[in-house]
Amino acid sequence: MVLAPMAGYTDLAYRLICRRFGAEYCSTEMMLAKLMVQDGKLRRRLVASDKADHPVAAQILGNDPGVMAQAAHVLAPMGFDVVDLNFACPVHKALTRRRGGYLMSQPDRAVEIVRAVTAAADGPVTVKLRQRFSDGETNCDAFWRIAEGAFDAGAAGLCVHGRSVEAKYTGRADWEFLVAVKQHFADRTIIGSGDVLTPADALRMLRQTGVDAVAVARGAQGNPWFFRHVRDIAAGRDPAPVHLTAQRELIEGHFAAACDLYGPRRGPKIMRKFGIKYARMHPNPRRVRAAFVEVTSPRHWRRVLEMFYTDRLEDSREG
Ligand SMILES: Cc1cc2nc3c(=O)[nH]c(=O)nc-3n(C[C@H](O)[C@H](O)[C@H](O)COP(=O)(O)O)c2cc1C
């Protein structure tokens, strides 16, 4: 079970939380390669590490093979076990700057980047890619060219999201494509991604596609217990319920870790978006979400927890 890279979510604090519940391999969010080659506050925060956070991948985003290689070279000694290349991001800004998913339309450039990075990195290099650039394409030639080229260049594995870049998150991820990828690269490491939204989906993907590991993204937002529930189901147990007191304890720990990582001013602001996601696990998700949205200070944050995270609310589900 892998915690998939998520911009704004898979920071050190959240990775450590997910590991406690069974995420065996985690990734940073995508990090701009050109920011990785110069020291600065943003880089220090993005590359924050901990000896409990292993194995961990540093994911980089960029278009210039030389800069990507330099970034990979500086990241390995910072405590990352793997360098992962993002050829999947569908965000407009990335595409207009010819990064991320744009590279699914430029197989030669993509392979050139993998070659440069594998030559420069001391450790394993992996690639995150999508099925194709556009749904209008009748085949996935670019995917196969990039995948073959990456393995020829020495890549250690691929993480495949079975959607086109243009589709972003619409429609359904094509798990049949994952079957084809795993069959084609039977003795290579393939991680599957896309629409693993429930713990049962994770086991279904493993069974149906034969991938070596399953990456969980949206399903793990605000729900680090996801990983434990997968294990429960795999062992034939009902997923253990997460009581409000346990949710509160975890959220409090996360708040403290975020303040350590981002400082006492930014930490609480960052926690607002996590609080909104944690609200989904609450019996009254809409009210709790609305309360987290309004939070302006650590005191206010504590009040929301005191108000909503007590066992007496356990059974008061929203009608
Ligand atoms: C908020 C958010 C941020 C994401 N950021 C990244 C990222 O930085 N790098 C990346 O490779 N994929 C990123 N993804 C894509 C996920 O890793 C994953 O491939 C995709 O969401 C499909 O998986 P899911 O259906 O389990 O969400 C992001 C997804 C979401 C929802």
Tab-separated table of C-alpha atoms and ligand atoms in Angstrom:
chain	number	residue	atom	x	y	z
A	1	MET	CA	0.000	0.000	0.000
A	2	VAL	CA	1.427	3.262	-1.172
A	3	LEU	CA	0.489	6.798	-0.203
A	4	ALA	CA	0.341	8.476	-3.633
A	5	PRO	CA	1.921	11.900	-4.074
A	6	MET	CA	-0.569	14.717	-3.487
A	7	ALA	CA	0.330	18.380	-3.801
A	8	GLY	CA	-0.514	20.171	-0.568
A	9	TYR	CA	-1.242	16.954	1.332
A	10	THR	CA	1.619	14.459	1.427
A	11	ASP	CA	3.952	16.546	3.534
A	12	LEU	CA	6.175	14.990	6.180
A	13	ALA	CA	3.547	15.346	8.913
A	14	TYR	CA	0.857	13.503	6.975
A	15	ARG	CA	3.214	10.847	5.615
A	16	LEU	CA	4.238	9.908	9.156
A	17	ILE	CA	0.595	9.645	10.191
A	18	CYS	CA	-0.272	7.387	7.238
A	19	ARG	CA	2.706	5.153	7.968
A	20	ARG	CA	1.383	4.485	11.472
A	21	PHE	CA	-1.662	2.886	9.871
A	22	GLY	CA	0.197	0.824	7.294
A	23	ALA	CA	1.231	2.996	4.328
A	24	GLU	CA	4.444	1.166	3.527
A	25	TYR	CA	5.809	3.508	0.908
A	26	CYS	CA	5.137	7.224	0.627
A	27	SER	CA	5.995	10.050	-1.709
A	28	THR	CA	6.470	13.751	-1.299
A	29	GLU	CA	4.219	15.994	-3.311
A	30	MET	CA	5.591	17.064	-6.691
A	31	MET	CA	8.474	19.489	-6.257
A	32	LEU	CA	9.681	21.807	-8.983
A	33	ALA	CA	13.128	20.549	-10.031
A	34	LYS	CA	14.528	24.038	-10.467
A	35	LEU	CA	13.602	24.860	-6.854
A	36	MET	CA	15.419	21.762	-5.655
A	37	VAL	CA	18.767	22.893	-6.999
A	38	GLN	CA	18.895	26.025	-4.854
A	39	ASP	CA	18.630	26.323	-1.109
A	40	GLY	CA	15.637	28.209	0.233
A	41	LYS	CA	12.821	28.132	2.768
A	42	LEU	CA	10.424	26.362	0.424
A	43	ARG	CA	12.935	23.646	-0.401
A	44	ARG	CA	13.779	23.119	3.274
A	45	ARG	CA	10.105	22.632	4.081
A	46	LEU	CA	9.426	20.344	1.094
A	47	VAL	CA	12.419	18.090	1.746
A	48	ALA	CA	11.925	17.860	5.523
A	49	SER	CA	12.694	14.273	6.494
A	50	ASP	CA	12.512	11.933	9.440
A	51	LYS	CA	14.162	8.598	10.112
A	52	ALA	CA	10.704	7.029	10.515
A	53	ASP	CA	9.733	8.140	6.999
A	54	HIS	CA	11.224	5.344	4.872
A	55	PRO	CA	11.126	4.186	2.180
A	56	VAL	CA	10.191	7.548	0.737
A	57	ALA	CA	10.271	8.979	-2.783
A	58	ALA	CA	11.031	12.558	-3.726
A	59	GLN	CA	8.885	13.445	-6.699
A	60	ILE	CA	10.195	16.059	-9.098
A	61	LEU	CA	8.550	18.021	-11.870
A	62	GLY	CA	10.271	19.734	-14.758
A	63	ASN	CA	11.073	19.733	-18.433
A	64	ASP	CA	14.807	20.264	-18.658
A	65	PRO	CA	16.762	16.980	-18.475
A	66	GLY	CA	19.828	18.745	-17.039
A	67	VAL	CA	17.910	20.463	-14.241
A	68	MET	CA	15.939	17.301	-13.475
A	69	ALA	CA	19.231	15.366	-13.249
A	70	GLN	CA	20.763	17.998	-10.969
A	71	ALA	CA	17.687	17.926	-8.737
A	72	ALA	CA	17.851	14.124	-8.481
A	73	HIS	CA	21.511	14.343	-7.611
A	74	VAL	CA	20.967	16.769	-4.713
A	75	LEU	CA	17.870	15.001	-3.348
A	76	ALA	CA	19.352	11.547	-2.736
A	77	PRO	CA	21.762	12.666	0.028
A	78	MET	CA	18.893	14.503	1.723
A	79	GLY	CA	17.459	11.168	2.820
A	80	PHE	CA	15.224	10.108	-0.081
A	81	ASP	CA	15.300	6.472	-1.113
A	82	VAL	CA	13.810	6.966	-4.581
A	83	VAL	CA	13.500	9.810	-7.081
A	84	ASP	CA	10.173	9.792	-8.894
A	85	LEU	CA	9.562	11.749	-12.108
A	86	ASN	CA	6.180	13.351	-12.617
A	87	PHE	CA	4.894	12.920	-16.192
A	88	ALA	CA	1.284	12.903	-15.058
A	89	CYS	CA	0.203	16.244	-13.579
A	90	PRO	CA	-2.812	17.595	-15.535
A	91	VAL	CA	-2.893	21.062	-13.951
A	92	HIS	CA	-3.088	23.894	-16.498
A	93	LYS	CA	-0.014	25.691	-15.156
A	94	ALA	CA	2.129	22.547	-15.475
A	95	LEU	CA	0.910	21.883	-19.026
A	96	THR	CA	1.524	25.436	-20.254
A	97	ARG	CA	5.041	25.227	-18.832
A	98	ARG	CA	5.533	21.891	-20.615
A	99	ARG	CA	5.903	19.897	-17.427
A	100	GLY	CA	4.112	16.983	-15.795
A	101	GLY	CA	1.411	15.483	-18.014
A	102	TYR	CA	2.597	17.531	-20.973
A	103	LEU	CA	5.431	15.025	-21.282
A	104	MET	CA	2.906	12.314	-22.199
A	105	SER	CA	2.702	14.144	-25.544
A	106	GLN	CA	6.503	14.327	-25.870
A	107	PRO	CA	7.811	10.758	-25.514
A	108	ASP	CA	11.297	11.557	-26.803
A	109	ARG	CA	11.774	14.369	-24.309
A	110	ALA	CA	10.307	12.222	-21.531
A	111	VAL	CA	12.771	9.404	-22.194
A	112	GLU	CA	15.616	11.905	-22.462
A	113	ILE	CA	14.709	13.128	-18.966
A	114	VAL	CA	14.650	9.586	-17.559
A	115	ARG	CA	18.053	8.883	-19.103
A	116	ALA	CA	19.582	12.043	-17.676
A	117	VAL	CA	18.125	11.394	-14.219
A	118	THR	CA	19.090	7.711	-14.001
A	119	ALA	CA	22.632	8.675	-15.003
A	120	ALA	CA	22.823	11.329	-12.275
A	121	ALA	CA	20.944	9.672	-9.394
A	122	ASP	CA	22.702	7.252	-7.087
A	123	GLY	CA	19.534	5.408	-6.106
A	124	PRO	CA	16.436	4.061	-7.855
A	125	VAL	CA	14.427	6.254	-10.220
A	126	THR	CA	10.739	5.697	-10.954
A	127	VAL	CA	8.246	7.383	-13.257
A	128	LYS	CA	4.647	8.403	-12.604
A	129	LEU	CA	2.687	8.546	-15.831
A	130	ARG	CA	-0.792	8.513	-17.257
A	131	GLN	CA	-2.259	6.288	-19.954
A	132	ARG	CA	-2.104	8.889	-22.711
A	133	PHE	CA	-2.207	12.626	-23.199
A	134	SER	CA	-5.594	12.985	-24.856
A	135	ASP	CA	-8.702	10.807	-24.991
A	136	GLY	CA	-8.799	11.662	-28.711
A	137	GLU	CA	-5.745	9.443	-29.293
A	138	THR	CA	-6.715	6.059	-30.640
A	139	ASN	CA	-3.734	4.282	-29.112
A	140	CYS	CA	-1.331	4.586	-26.215
A	141	ASP	CA	1.847	4.599	-28.293
A	142	ALA	CA	3.415	7.429	-26.304
A	143	PHE	CA	2.859	5.524	-23.059
A	144	TRP	CA	4.571	2.396	-24.372
A	145	ARG	CA	7.456	4.375	-25.821
A	146	ILE	CA	8.017	6.199	-22.538
A	147	ALA	CA	7.608	3.045	-20.448
A	148	GLU	CA	9.985	0.963	-22.608
A	149	GLY	CA	12.453	3.851	-22.817
A	150	ALA	CA	12.332	4.358	-19.053
A	151	PHE	CA	13.084	0.710	-18.287
A	152	ASP	CA	15.834	0.639	-20.941
A	153	ALA	CA	17.354	3.677	-19.226
A	154	GLY	CA	17.370	1.851	-15.906
A	155	ALA	CA	14.143	2.976	-14.234
A	156	ALA	CA	13.222	0.833	-11.234
A	157	GLY	CA	9.459	0.964	-11.691
A	158	LEU	CA	6.403	2.842	-12.913
A	159	CYS	CA	3.333	4.212	-11.222
A	160	VAL	CA	0.507	4.262	-13.770
A	161	HIS	CA	-2.695	6.309	-13.498
A	162	GLY	CA	-5.151	4.848	-15.993
A	163	ARG	CA	-6.601	8.115	-17.306
A	164	SER	CA	-5.578	10.559	-19.991
A	165	VAL	CA	-3.989	13.825	-18.917
A	166	GLU	CA	-6.844	15.768	-20.493
A	167	ALA	CA	-9.424	13.766	-18.535
A	168	LYS	CA	-7.858	15.048	-15.298
A	169	TYR	CA	-10.058	13.213	-12.744
A	170	THR	CA	-13.236	12.758	-14.830
A	171	GLY	CA	-14.594	9.460	-16.059
A	172	ARG	CA	-13.245	6.204	-14.711
A	173	ALA	CA	-9.680	5.038	-14.419
A	174	ASP	CA	-8.998	2.232	-16.884
A	175	TRP	CA	-7.925	-0.734	-14.802
A	176	GLU	CA	-7.864	-2.952	-17.912
A	177	PHE	CA	-4.947	-0.821	-19.017
A	178	LEU	CA	-3.164	-1.659	-15.768
A	179	VAL	CA	-3.699	-5.348	-16.566
A	180	ALA	CA	-2.037	-4.828	-19.966
A	181	VAL	CA	0.878	-2.899	-18.436
A	182	LYS	CA	1.530	-5.532	-15.785
A	183	GLN	CA	1.295	-8.339	-18.342
A	184	HIS	CA	3.720	-6.558	-20.643
A	185	PHE	CA	6.209	-5.761	-17.868
A	186	ALA	CA	5.636	-8.917	-15.853
A	187	ASP	CA	8.988	-8.870	-14.059
A	188	ARG	CA	9.024	-5.112	-13.417
A	189	THR	CA	7.556	-3.137	-10.537
A	190	ILE	CA	4.241	-1.560	-11.495
A	191	ILE	CA	2.219	0.514	-9.046
A	192	GLY	CA	-1.431	1.081	-9.972
A	193	SER	CA	-3.215	4.376	-9.416
A	194	GLY	CA	-6.714	5.663	-10.032
A	195	ASP	CA	-10.067	5.318	-8.309
A	196	VAL	CA	-8.876	3.482	-5.236
A	197	LEU	CA	-11.418	5.383	-3.200
A	198	THR	CA	-12.344	2.742	-0.629
A	199	PRO	CA	-10.296	0.073	1.148
A	200	ALA	CA	-12.222	-2.582	-0.794
A	201	ASP	CA	-11.158	-0.867	-4.061
A	202	ALA	CA	-7.503	-1.322	-3.070
A	203	LEU	CA	-7.868	-5.073	-2.739
A	204	ARG	CA	-9.960	-5.225	-5.901
A	205	MET	CA	-7.252	-3.420	-7.867
A	206	LEU	CA	-4.579	-5.810	-6.593
A	207	ARG	CA	-6.689	-8.841	-7.479
A	208	GLN	CA	-8.037	-7.640	-10.819
A	209	THR	CA	-4.926	-6.081	-12.309
A	210	GLY	CA	-1.997	-7.974	-10.787
A	211	VAL	CA	-0.077	-4.743	-10.066
A	212	ASP	CA	2.646	-5.022	-7.434
A	213	ALA	CA	1.310	-2.222	-5.261
A	214	VAL	CA	-1.638	0.114	-5.068
A	215	ALA	CA	-1.312	3.875	-4.690
A	216	VAL	CA	-4.032	5.630	-2.697
A	217	ALA	CA	-4.612	9.353	-3.138
A	218	ARG	CA	-8.088	10.880	-2.635
A	219	GLY	CA	-9.249	7.960	-0.504
A	220	ALA	CA	-6.525	8.734	2.034
A	221	GLN	CA	-7.296	12.458	2.299
A	222	GLY	CA	-8.436	12.950	5.870
A	223	ASN	CA	-8.556	9.185	6.279
A	224	PRO	CA	-5.187	7.719	7.257
A	225	TRP	CA	-7.128	4.788	8.752
A	226	PHE	CA	-7.735	3.716	5.132
A	227	PHE	CA	-4.499	1.707	5.219
A	228	ARG	CA	-5.459	-0.177	8.381
A	229	HIS	CA	-8.901	-0.908	6.969
A	230	VAL	CA	-7.358	-2.500	3.868
A	231	ARG	CA	-5.445	-4.856	6.146
A	232	ASP	CA	-8.567	-5.578	8.190
A	233	ILE	CA	-10.531	-6.528	5.086
A	234	ALA	CA	-7.645	-8.559	3.674
A	235	ALA	CA	-7.512	-10.512	6.940
A	236	GLY	CA	-11.267	-11.168	6.808
A	237	ARG	CA	-12.055	-8.755	9.665
A	238	ASP	CA	-14.629	-5.964	9.634
A	239	PRO	CA	-12.765	-2.640	9.417
A	240	ALA	CA	-12.238	-1.379	12.964
A	241	PRO	CA	-14.448	1.681	13.590
A	242	VAL	CA	-12.656	4.954	14.281
A	243	HIS	CA	-14.157	6.528	17.378
A	244	LEU	CA	-14.365	10.288	17.715
A	245	THR	CA	-11.878	10.314	20.574
A	246	ALA	CA	-9.345	8.518	18.349
A	247	GLN	CA	-10.048	10.981	15.523
A	248	ARG	CA	-9.546	13.878	17.905
A	249	GLU	CA	-6.298	12.511	19.263
A	250	LEU	CA	-4.953	12.050	15.755
A	251	ILE	CA	-6.040	15.503	14.594
A	252	GLU	CA	-4.432	17.080	17.673
A	253	GLY	CA	-1.172	15.275	16.951
A	254	HIS	CA	-1.348	16.373	13.317
A	255	PHE	CA	-1.922	19.988	14.394
A	256	ALA	CA	1.184	19.905	16.586
A	257	ALA	CA	3.267	18.305	13.815
A	258	ALA	CA	2.067	20.896	11.279
A	259	CYS	CA	3.024	23.728	13.649
A	260	ASP	CA	6.503	22.169	13.996
A	261	LEU	CA	6.867	21.877	10.231
A	262	TYR	CA	5.375	25.199	9.131
A	263	GLY	CA	5.741	27.341	12.240
A	264	PRO	CA	3.057	28.637	14.617
A	265	ARG	CA	1.605	31.126	12.093
A	266	ARG	CA	1.371	28.995	8.956
A	267	GLY	CA	0.707	25.658	10.667
A	268	PRO	CA	-2.875	26.457	11.731
A	269	LYS	CA	-3.689	27.796	8.245
A	270	ILE	CA	-2.357	24.632	6.605
A	271	MET	CA	-4.399	22.544	9.040
A	272	ARG	CA	-7.633	24.120	7.858
A	273	LYS	CA	-7.590	22.160	4.599
A	274	PHE	CA	-6.719	18.953	6.475
A	275	GLY	CA	-9.543	19.632	8.964
A	276	ILE	CA	-11.978	19.934	6.064
A	277	LYS	CA	-10.889	16.484	4.891
A	278	TYR	CA	-10.947	14.978	8.396
A	279	ALA	CA	-14.558	16.165	8.673
A	280	ARG	CA	-15.538	13.461	6.168
A	281	MET	CA	-14.935	10.812	8.844
A	282	HIS	CA	-17.233	12.564	11.329
A	283	PRO	CA	-20.877	11.523	11.823
A	284	ASN	CA	-21.885	15.137	11.073
A	285	PRO	CA	-19.533	15.877	8.174
A	286	ARG	CA	-21.243	19.013	6.858
A	287	ARG	CA	-21.374	20.816	10.192
A	288	VAL	CA	-17.818	19.904	11.104
A	289	ARG	CA	-16.548	20.911	7.681
A	290	ALA	CA	-18.268	24.289	7.997
A	291	ALA	CA	-16.692	24.737	11.438
A	292	PHE	CA	-13.170	23.927	10.187
A	293	VAL	CA	-13.596	26.324	7.255
A	294	GLU	CA	-14.149	29.174	9.727
A	295	VAL	CA	-11.144	28.444	11.935
A	296	THR	CA	-8.844	31.452	12.311
A	297	SER	CA	-6.647	30.700	15.329
A	298	PRO	CA	-5.299	27.788	17.375
A	299	ARG	CA	-7.841	28.649	20.097
A	300	HIS	CA	-10.652	28.529	17.613
A	301	TRP	CA	-9.295	25.186	16.328
A	302	ARG	CA	-9.352	23.694	19.844
A	303	ARG	CA	-12.946	24.913	20.306
A	304	VAL	CA	-14.048	23.070	17.169
A	305	LEU	CA	-12.436	19.875	18.458
A	306	GLU	CA	-14.023	20.288	21.885
A	307	MET	CA	-17.417	20.933	20.362
A	308	PHE	CA	-17.526	18.134	17.798
A	309	TYR	CA	-15.081	15.468	18.835
A	310	THR	CA	-16.646	14.017	21.948
A	311	ASP	CA	-18.089	10.546	22.278
A	312	ARG	CA	-21.502	11.896	23.113
A	313	LEU	CA	-21.782	12.870	19.424
A	314	GLU	CA	-20.848	9.388	18.292
A	315	ASP	CA	-24.392	8.340	17.444
A	316	SER	CA	-25.844	11.659	16.334
A	317	ARG	CA	-25.506	11.086	12.615
A	318	GLU	CA	-26.804	13.695	10.195
A	319	GLY	CA	-30.297	12.843	9.164
B	1	LIG	C1	-5.126	16.980	-4.334
B	1	LIG	C2	-4.314	16.083	-5.235
B	1	LIG	C3	-2.981	16.381	-5.465
B	1	LIG	C4	-2.208	15.554	-6.296
B	1	LIG	N1	-0.885	15.842	-6.458
B	1	LIG	C5	-0.105	14.981	-7.165
B	1	LIG	C6	1.308	15.170	-7.222
B	1	LIG	O1	1.875	16.106	-6.633
B	1	LIG	N2	2.032	14.278	-7.957
B	1	LIG	C7	1.449	13.214	-8.608
B	1	LIG	O2	2.138	12.427	-9.242
B	1	LIG	N3	0.125	13.016	-8.552
B	1	LIG	C8	-0.662	13.846	-7.835
B	1	LIG	N4	-1.993	13.597	-7.718
B	1	LIG	C9	-2.561	12.407	-8.382
B	1	LIG	C10	-2.613	11.202	-7.432
B	1	LIG	O3	-1.330	10.812	-7.022
B	1	LIG	C11	-3.334	9.991	-8.076
B	1	LIG	O4	-2.584	9.489	-9.148
B	1	LIG	C12	-4.727	10.338	-8.575
B	1	LIG	O5	-5.417	11.159	-7.646
B	1	LIG	C13	-5.578	9.075	-8.810
B	1	LIG	O6	-5.677	8.345	-7.631
B	1	LIG	P1	-7.003	8.346	-6.682
B	1	LIG	O7	-8.159	7.945	-7.581
B	1	LIG	O8	-6.654	7.330	-5.629
B	1	LIG	O9	-7.202	9.724	-6.171
B	1	LIG	C14	-2.792	14.421	-6.926
B	1	LIG	C15	-4.135	14.137	-6.692
B	1	LIG	C16	-4.906	14.944	-5.855
B	1	LIG	C17	-6.351	14.580	-5.616
